[in-house]
mmCIF file of N, CA and C in Angstrom:
data_model
loop_
_atom_site.group_PDB
_atom_site.id
_atom_site.type_symbol
_atom_site.label_atom_id
_atom_site.label_comp_id
_atom_site.label_asym_id
_atom_site.label_seq_id
_atom_site.Cartn_x
_atom_site.Cartn_y
_atom_site.Cartn_z
ATOM 1 N N MET D 1 3.187 10.510 -13.226
ATOM 2 C CA MET D 1 2.878 9.090 -13.536
ATOM 3 C C MET D 1 3.584 8.214 -12.531
ATOM 4 N N ALA D 2 2.846 7.350 -11.900
ATOM 5 C CA ALA D 2 3.462 6.382 -10.959
ATOM 6 C C ALA D 2 3.960 5.207 -11.687
ATOM 7 N N ASP D 3 4.946 4.504 -11.059
ATOM 8 C CA ASP D 3 5.421 3.207 -11.601
ATOM 9 C C ASP D 3 5.588 2.244 -10.463
ATOM 10 N N ILE D 4 6.164 1.105 -10.758
ATOM 11 C CA ILE D 4 6.291 0.066 -9.726
ATOM 12 C C ILE D 4 7.184 0.449 -8.598
ATOM 13 N N THR D 5 8.108 1.402 -8.795
ATOM 14 C CA THR D 5 8.964 1.767 -7.684
ATOM 15 C C THR D 5 8.275 2.593 -6.651
ATOM 16 N N ASP D 6 7.056 3.145 -6.951
ATOM 17 C CA ASP D 6 6.301 3.873 -5.948
ATOM 18 C C ASP D 6 5.679 2.987 -4.912
ATOM 19 N N ILE D 7 5.600 1.743 -5.159
ATOM 20 C CA ILE D 7 5.124 0.828 -4.142
ATOM 21 C C ILE D 7 6.267 0.494 -3.197
ATOM 22 N N LYS D 8 6.165 0.961 -1.966
ATOM 23 C CA LYS D 8 7.257 0.775 -0.996
ATOM 24 C C LYS D 8 7.274 -0.686 -0.458
ATOM 25 N N SER D 9 6.087 -1.133 -0.132
ATOM 26 C CA SER D 9 5.996 -2.528 0.441
ATOM 27 C C SER D 9 4.579 -2.980 0.472
ATOM 28 N N ILE D 10 4.418 -4.246 0.651
ATOM 29 C CA ILE D 10 3.107 -4.873 1.037
ATOM 30 C C ILE D 10 3.192 -5.106 2.469
ATOM 31 N N LEU D 11 2.167 -4.691 3.171
ATOM 32 C CA LEU D 11 2.130 -4.835 4.610
ATOM 33 C C LEU D 11 1.698 -6.267 5.045
ATOM 34 N N TYR D 12 2.438 -6.886 5.874
ATOM 35 C CA TYR D 12 2.109 -8.178 6.390
ATOM 36 C C TYR D 12 1.901 -8.111 7.888
ATOM 37 N N THR D 13 0.763 -7.685 8.290
ATOM 38 C CA THR D 13 0.425 -7.700 9.726
ATOM 39 C C THR D 13 -0.756 -8.648 9.934
ATOM 40 N N GLU D 14 -1.140 -8.853 11.122
ATOM 41 C CA GLU D 14 -2.207 -9.789 11.419
ATOM 42 C C GLU D 14 -3.483 -9.355 10.726
ATOM 43 N N LYS D 15 -3.781 -8.073 10.668
ATOM 44 C CA LYS D 15 -4.987 -7.567 10.027
ATOM 45 C C LYS D 15 -4.873 -7.704 8.514
ATOM 46 N N SER D 16 -3.748 -7.387 7.954
ATOM 47 C CA SER D 16 -3.578 -7.387 6.492
ATOM 48 C C SER D 16 -3.592 -8.848 5.988
ATOM 49 N N LEU D 17 -3.051 -9.796 6.743
ATOM 50 C CA LEU D 17 -3.125 -11.187 6.294
ATOM 51 C C LEU D 17 -4.502 -11.730 6.345
ATOM 52 N N SER D 18 -5.331 -11.329 7.310
ATOM 53 C CA SER D 18 -6.738 -11.724 7.264
ATOM 54 C C SER D 18 -7.465 -11.127 6.149
ATOM 55 N N LEU D 19 -7.131 -9.899 5.752
ATOM 56 C CA LEU D 19 -7.762 -9.282 4.583
ATOM 57 C C LEU D 19 -7.351 -9.953 3.308
ATOM 58 N N GLN D 20 -6.105 -10.435 3.234
ATOM 59 C CA GLN D 20 -5.660 -11.153 2.005
ATOM 60 C C GLN D 20 -6.441 -12.385 1.706
ATOM 61 N N GLU D 21 -6.980 -13.037 2.730
ATOM 62 C CA GLU D 21 -7.861 -14.200 2.555
ATOM 63 C C GLU D 21 -9.092 -13.833 1.779
ATOM 64 N N SER D 22 -9.539 -12.621 1.945
ATOM 65 C CA SER D 22 -10.765 -12.161 1.200
ATOM 66 C C SER D 22 -10.404 -11.325 -0.074
ATOM 67 N N GLY D 23 -9.138 -11.405 -0.475
ATOM 68 C CA GLY D 23 -8.752 -10.779 -1.733
ATOM 69 C C GLY D 23 -8.398 -9.330 -1.682
ATOM 70 N N ILE D 24 -7.986 -8.833 -0.525
ATOM 71 C CA ILE D 24 -7.600 -7.433 -0.387
ATOM 72 C C ILE D 24 -6.152 -7.353 0.015
ATOM 73 N N LEU D 25 -5.361 -6.606 -0.789
ATOM 74 C CA LEU D 25 -3.925 -6.422 -0.470
ATOM 75 C C LEU D 25 -3.798 -5.062 0.153
ATOM 76 N N VAL D 26 -2.918 -4.966 1.159
ATOM 77 C CA VAL D 26 -2.618 -3.648 1.765
ATOM 78 C C VAL D 26 -1.204 -3.219 1.300
ATOM 79 N N VAL D 27 -1.225 -2.083 0.558
ATOM 80 C CA VAL D 27 0.027 -1.683 -0.071
ATOM 81 C C VAL D 27 0.433 -0.308 0.523
ATOM 82 N N GLN D 28 1.688 -0.211 0.863
ATOM 83 C CA GLN D 28 2.252 1.124 1.371
ATOM 84 C C GLN D 28 2.994 1.786 0.211
ATOM 85 N N THR D 29 2.688 3.048 -0.042
ATOM 86 C CA THR D 29 3.281 3.781 -1.086
ATOM 87 C C THR D 29 3.784 5.116 -0.670
ATOM 88 N N SER D 30 4.431 5.933 -1.580
ATOM 89 C CA SER D 30 4.791 7.295 -1.250
ATOM 90 C C SER D 30 3.514 8.140 -1.189
ATOM 91 N N THR D 31 3.655 9.350 -0.667
ATOM 92 C CA THR D 31 2.493 10.128 -0.367
ATOM 93 C C THR D 31 1.929 10.810 -1.612
ATOM 94 N N HIS D 32 2.572 10.840 -2.735
ATOM 95 C CA HIS D 32 2.075 11.539 -3.971
ATOM 96 C C HIS D 32 1.277 10.625 -4.900
ATOM 97 N N VAL D 33 1.176 9.276 -4.567
ATOM 98 C CA VAL D 33 0.468 8.381 -5.425
ATOM 99 C C VAL D 33 -1.065 8.542 -5.257
ATOM 100 N N THR D 34 -1.762 8.511 -6.362
ATOM 101 C CA THR D 34 -3.238 8.577 -6.291
ATOM 102 C C THR D 34 -3.842 7.184 -6.571
ATOM 103 N N LYS D 35 -5.138 7.097 -6.430
ATOM 104 C CA LYS D 35 -5.826 5.795 -6.670
ATOM 105 C C LYS D 35 -5.725 5.471 -8.142
ATOM 106 N N ASN D 36 -5.926 6.400 -9.050
ATOM 107 C CA ASN D 36 -5.916 6.125 -10.457
ATOM 108 C C ASN D 36 -4.558 5.665 -10.876
ATOM 109 N N GLN D 37 -3.439 6.263 -10.366
ATOM 110 C CA GLN D 37 -2.107 5.905 -10.644
ATOM 111 C C GLN D 37 -1.796 4.501 -10.184
ATOM 112 N N LEU D 38 -2.239 4.188 -8.978
ATOM 113 C CA LEU D 38 -2.024 2.825 -8.470
ATOM 114 C C LEU D 38 -2.726 1.788 -9.276
ATOM 115 N N LYS D 39 -3.967 2.147 -9.766
ATOM 116 C CA LYS D 39 -4.744 1.235 -10.603
ATOM 117 C C LYS D 39 -3.989 0.946 -11.918
ATOM 118 N N GLU D 40 -3.391 1.954 -12.449
ATOM 119 C CA GLU D 40 -2.575 1.833 -13.707
ATOM 120 C C GLU D 40 -1.343 0.965 -13.449
ATOM 121 N N VAL D 41 -0.713 1.100 -12.326
ATOM 122 C CA VAL D 41 0.430 0.241 -11.951
ATOM 123 C C VAL D 41 0.073 -1.237 -11.947
ATOM 124 N N PHE D 42 -1.083 -1.540 -11.278
ATOM 125 C CA PHE D 42 -1.576 -2.878 -11.199
ATOM 126 C C PHE D 42 -1.907 -3.482 -12.578
ATOM 127 N N ARG D 43 -2.505 -2.648 -13.383
ATOM 128 C CA ARG D 43 -2.854 -3.047 -14.794
ATOM 129 C C ARG D 43 -1.594 -3.348 -15.583
ATOM 130 N N GLU D 44 -0.639 -2.405 -15.540
ATOM 131 C CA GLU D 44 0.485 -2.510 -16.408
ATOM 132 C C GLU D 44 1.512 -3.513 -16.004
ATOM 133 N N TYR D 45 1.809 -3.654 -14.719
ATOM 134 C CA TYR D 45 2.877 -4.526 -14.166
ATOM 135 C C TYR D 45 2.333 -5.971 -13.825
ATOM 136 N N PHE D 46 1.129 -6.025 -13.323
ATOM 137 C CA PHE D 46 0.631 -7.291 -12.840
ATOM 138 C C PHE D 46 -0.475 -7.883 -13.713
ATOM 139 N N GLY D 47 -1.011 -7.089 -14.648
ATOM 140 C CA GLY D 47 -2.114 -7.582 -15.533
ATOM 141 C C GLY D 47 -3.360 -7.787 -14.811
ATOM 142 N N ILE D 48 -3.623 -7.115 -13.729
ATOM 143 C CA ILE D 48 -4.855 -7.234 -12.919
ATOM 144 C C ILE D 48 -5.537 -5.858 -12.776
ATOM 145 N N THR D 49 -6.819 -5.827 -13.080
ATOM 146 C CA THR D 49 -7.554 -4.600 -12.850
ATOM 147 C C THR D 49 -8.271 -4.691 -11.495
ATOM 148 N N PRO D 50 -7.860 -3.844 -10.503
ATOM 149 C CA PRO D 50 -8.494 -3.868 -9.157
ATOM 150 C C PRO D 50 -9.970 -3.547 -9.209
ATOM 151 N N LEU D 51 -10.741 -4.209 -8.410
ATOM 152 C CA LEU D 51 -12.146 -3.938 -8.375
ATOM 153 C C LEU D 51 -12.429 -2.680 -7.548
ATOM 154 N N ARG D 52 -11.669 -2.482 -6.531
ATOM 155 C CA ARG D 52 -11.890 -1.308 -5.658
ATOM 156 C C ARG D 52 -10.554 -0.934 -4.955
ATOM 157 N N ILE D 53 -10.344 0.338 -4.706
ATOM 158 C CA ILE D 53 -9.146 0.848 -4.078
ATOM 159 C C ILE D 53 -9.609 1.883 -3.010
ATOM 160 N N ASN D 54 -9.265 1.648 -1.800
ATOM 161 C CA ASN D 54 -9.493 2.607 -0.711
ATOM 162 C C ASN D 54 -8.142 3.105 -0.226
ATOM 163 N N SER D 55 -8.016 4.385 0.175
ATOM 164 C CA SER D 55 -6.764 4.865 0.582
ATOM 165 C C SER D 55 -6.836 5.605 1.906
ATOM 166 N N LEU D 56 -5.686 5.727 2.563
ATOM 167 C CA LEU D 56 -5.590 6.569 3.744
ATOM 168 C C LEU D 56 -4.202 7.126 3.843
ATOM 169 N N ARG D 57 -4.063 8.262 4.374
ATOM 170 C CA ARG D 57 -2.760 8.896 4.506
ATOM 171 C C ARG D 57 -2.359 8.769 5.962
ATOM 172 N N GLN D 58 -1.177 8.156 6.194
ATOM 173 C CA GLN D 58 -0.660 7.928 7.551
ATOM 174 C C GLN D 58 0.455 8.911 7.807
ATOM 175 N N GLU D 59 0.142 9.811 8.756
ATOM 176 C CA GLU D 59 1.137 10.847 9.074
ATOM 177 C C GLU D 59 2.205 10.297 9.988
ATOM 178 N N GLY D 60 3.453 10.705 9.845
ATOM 179 C CA GLY D 60 4.523 10.159 10.670
ATOM 180 C C GLY D 60 4.408 10.589 12.108
ATOM 181 N N LYS D 61 4.678 9.676 13.017
ATOM 182 C CA LYS D 61 4.600 9.910 14.436
ATOM 183 C C LYS D 61 5.781 10.753 14.905
ATOM 184 N N VAL D 62 5.525 11.611 15.869
ATOM 185 C CA VAL D 62 6.580 12.416 16.475
ATOM 186 C C VAL D 62 7.157 11.468 17.584
ATOM 187 N N LYS D 63 8.494 11.257 17.504
ATOM 188 C CA LYS D 63 9.127 10.367 18.511
ATOM 189 C C LYS D 63 10.343 11.146 19.119
ATOM 190 N N ARG D 64 10.717 10.743 20.324
ATOM 191 C CA ARG D 64 11.973 11.264 20.961
ATOM 192 C C ARG D 64 12.924 10.151 21.018
ATOM 193 N N PHE D 65 14.166 10.510 20.745
ATOM 194 C CA PHE D 65 15.311 9.575 20.830
ATOM 195 C C PHE D 65 16.442 10.298 21.527
ATOM 196 N N ARG D 66 16.831 9.851 22.683
ATOM 197 C CA ARG D 66 17.870 10.468 23.431
ATOM 198 C C ARG D 66 17.656 11.969 23.678
ATOM 199 N N GLY D 67 16.430 12.340 23.903
ATOM 200 C CA GLY D 67 16.087 13.735 24.240
ATOM 201 C C GLY D 67 15.861 14.591 22.981
ATOM 202 N N LYS D 68 16.094 14.078 21.833
ATOM 203 C CA LYS D 68 15.924 14.842 20.621
ATOM 204 C C LYS D 68 14.612 14.483 19.902
ATOM 205 N N VAL D 69 13.870 15.433 19.437
ATOM 206 C CA VAL D 69 12.599 15.204 18.800
ATOM 207 C C VAL D 69 12.847 14.914 17.311
ATOM 208 N N GLY D 70 12.212 13.853 16.842
ATOM 209 C CA GLY D 70 12.201 13.480 15.418
ATOM 210 C C GLY D 70 10.890 13.126 14.960
ATOM 211 N N GLN D 71 10.732 12.843 13.699
ATOM 212 C CA GLN D 71 9.460 12.383 13.151
ATOM 213 C C GLN D 71 9.660 11.260 12.125
ATOM 214 N N ARG D 72 8.812 10.258 12.225
ATOM 215 C CA ARG D 72 8.872 9.188 11.258
ATOM 216 C C ARG D 72 8.280 9.712 9.907
ATOM 217 N N ASN D 73 8.639 9.039 8.869
ATOM 218 C CA ASN D 73 8.121 9.376 7.543
ATOM 219 C C ASN D 73 6.594 9.149 7.389
ATOM 220 N N SER D 74 5.940 10.024 6.656
ATOM 221 C CA SER D 74 4.537 9.891 6.311
ATOM 222 C C SER D 74 4.445 8.951 5.077
ATOM 223 N N TYR D 75 3.348 8.266 5.004
ATOM 224 C CA TYR D 75 3.099 7.426 3.807
ATOM 225 C C TYR D 75 1.646 7.318 3.536
ATOM 226 N N LYS D 76 1.301 6.721 2.365
ATOM 227 C CA LYS D 76 -0.085 6.418 2.078
ATOM 228 C C LYS D 76 -0.241 4.900 2.063
ATOM 229 N N LYS D 77 -1.372 4.465 2.486
ATOM 230 C CA LYS D 77 -1.742 3.067 2.591
ATOM 231 C C LYS D 77 -2.923 2.875 1.757
ATOM 232 N N PHE D 78 -2.901 1.853 0.865
ATOM 233 C CA PHE D 78 -4.025 1.564 -0.022
ATOM 234 C C PHE D 78 -4.524 0.144 0.261
ATOM 235 N N TYR D 79 -5.850 0.024 0.280
ATOM 236 C CA TYR D 79 -6.491 -1.324 0.375
ATOM 237 C C TYR D 79 -6.987 -1.663 -1.016
ATOM 238 N N VAL D 80 -6.355 -2.598 -1.664
ATOM 239 C CA VAL D 80 -6.667 -2.909 -3.120
ATOM 240 C C VAL D 80 -7.388 -4.244 -3.146
ATOM 241 N N LYS D 81 -8.676 -4.217 -3.671
ATOM 242 C CA LYS D 81 -9.469 -5.421 -3.825
ATOM 243 C C LYS D 81 -9.239 -5.971 -5.174
ATOM 244 N N ILE D 82 -8.608 -7.229 -5.266
ATOM 245 C CA ILE D 82 -8.362 -7.799 -6.512
ATOM 246 C C ILE D 82 -9.407 -8.843 -6.844
ATOM 247 N N PRO D 83 -9.654 -9.130 -8.141
ATOM 248 C CA PRO D 83 -10.715 -10.091 -8.518
ATOM 249 C C PRO D 83 -10.474 -11.505 -7.930
ATOM 250 N N GLU D 84 -11.538 -12.239 -7.699
ATOM 251 C CA GLU D 84 -11.436 -13.576 -7.150
ATOM 252 C C GLU D 84 -10.707 -14.471 -8.181
ATOM 253 N N GLY D 85 -9.785 -15.216 -7.643
ATOM 254 C CA GLY D 85 -9.025 -16.143 -8.457
ATOM 255 C C GLY D 85 -7.712 -15.520 -8.970
ATOM 256 N N ALA D 86 -7.580 -14.216 -8.972
ATOM 257 C CA ALA D 86 -6.336 -13.524 -9.415
ATOM 258 C C ALA D 86 -5.324 -13.613 -8.346
ATOM 259 N N LYS D 87 -4.078 -13.873 -8.729
ATOM 260 C CA LYS D 87 -2.991 -13.975 -7.734
ATOM 261 C C LYS D 87 -1.843 -13.202 -8.259
ATOM 262 N N ILE D 88 -1.078 -12.608 -7.344
ATOM 263 C CA ILE D 88 0.138 -11.891 -7.635
ATOM 264 C C ILE D 88 1.235 -12.689 -6.912
ATOM 265 N N ASP D 89 1.981 -13.545 -7.600
ATOM 266 C CA ASP D 89 2.906 -14.402 -6.941
ATOM 267 C C ASP D 89 4.040 -13.699 -6.237
ATOM 268 N N SER D 90 4.493 -12.594 -6.764
ATOM 269 C CA SER D 90 5.596 -11.923 -6.173
ATOM 270 C C SER D 90 5.216 -11.087 -4.905
ATOM 271 N N LEU D 91 3.916 -10.898 -4.634
ATOM 272 C CA LEU D 91 3.495 -10.086 -3.549
ATOM 273 C C LEU D 91 2.845 -10.834 -2.405
ATOM 274 N N THR D 92 2.049 -11.881 -2.723
ATOM 275 C CA THR D 92 1.312 -12.496 -1.678
ATOM 276 C C THR D 92 2.207 -13.428 -0.829
ATOM 277 N N ALA D 93 1.857 -13.635 0.391
ATOM 278 C CA ALA D 93 2.630 -14.467 1.304
ATOM 279 C C ALA D 93 2.377 -15.919 1.070
#
């Protein structure tokens, strides 16, 4: 069961801010969260039932630092469509 701590962050990029204008939040979570679990988190903690949730898994990039190979963390990214007129004060910019 997922809870509010599984939401790592809300992404604020140029693309995600333009999507927020049309009611879509971009949420970064841990890799084990599913669409249904994220929907329950939005219902329970924010009182909003998302209209649609799309997900993608972002694999960590392999990077070199001072000759040593490392890898960034993998994460899941969700595009959450919220109903028109609904606002989440603590999350939106």
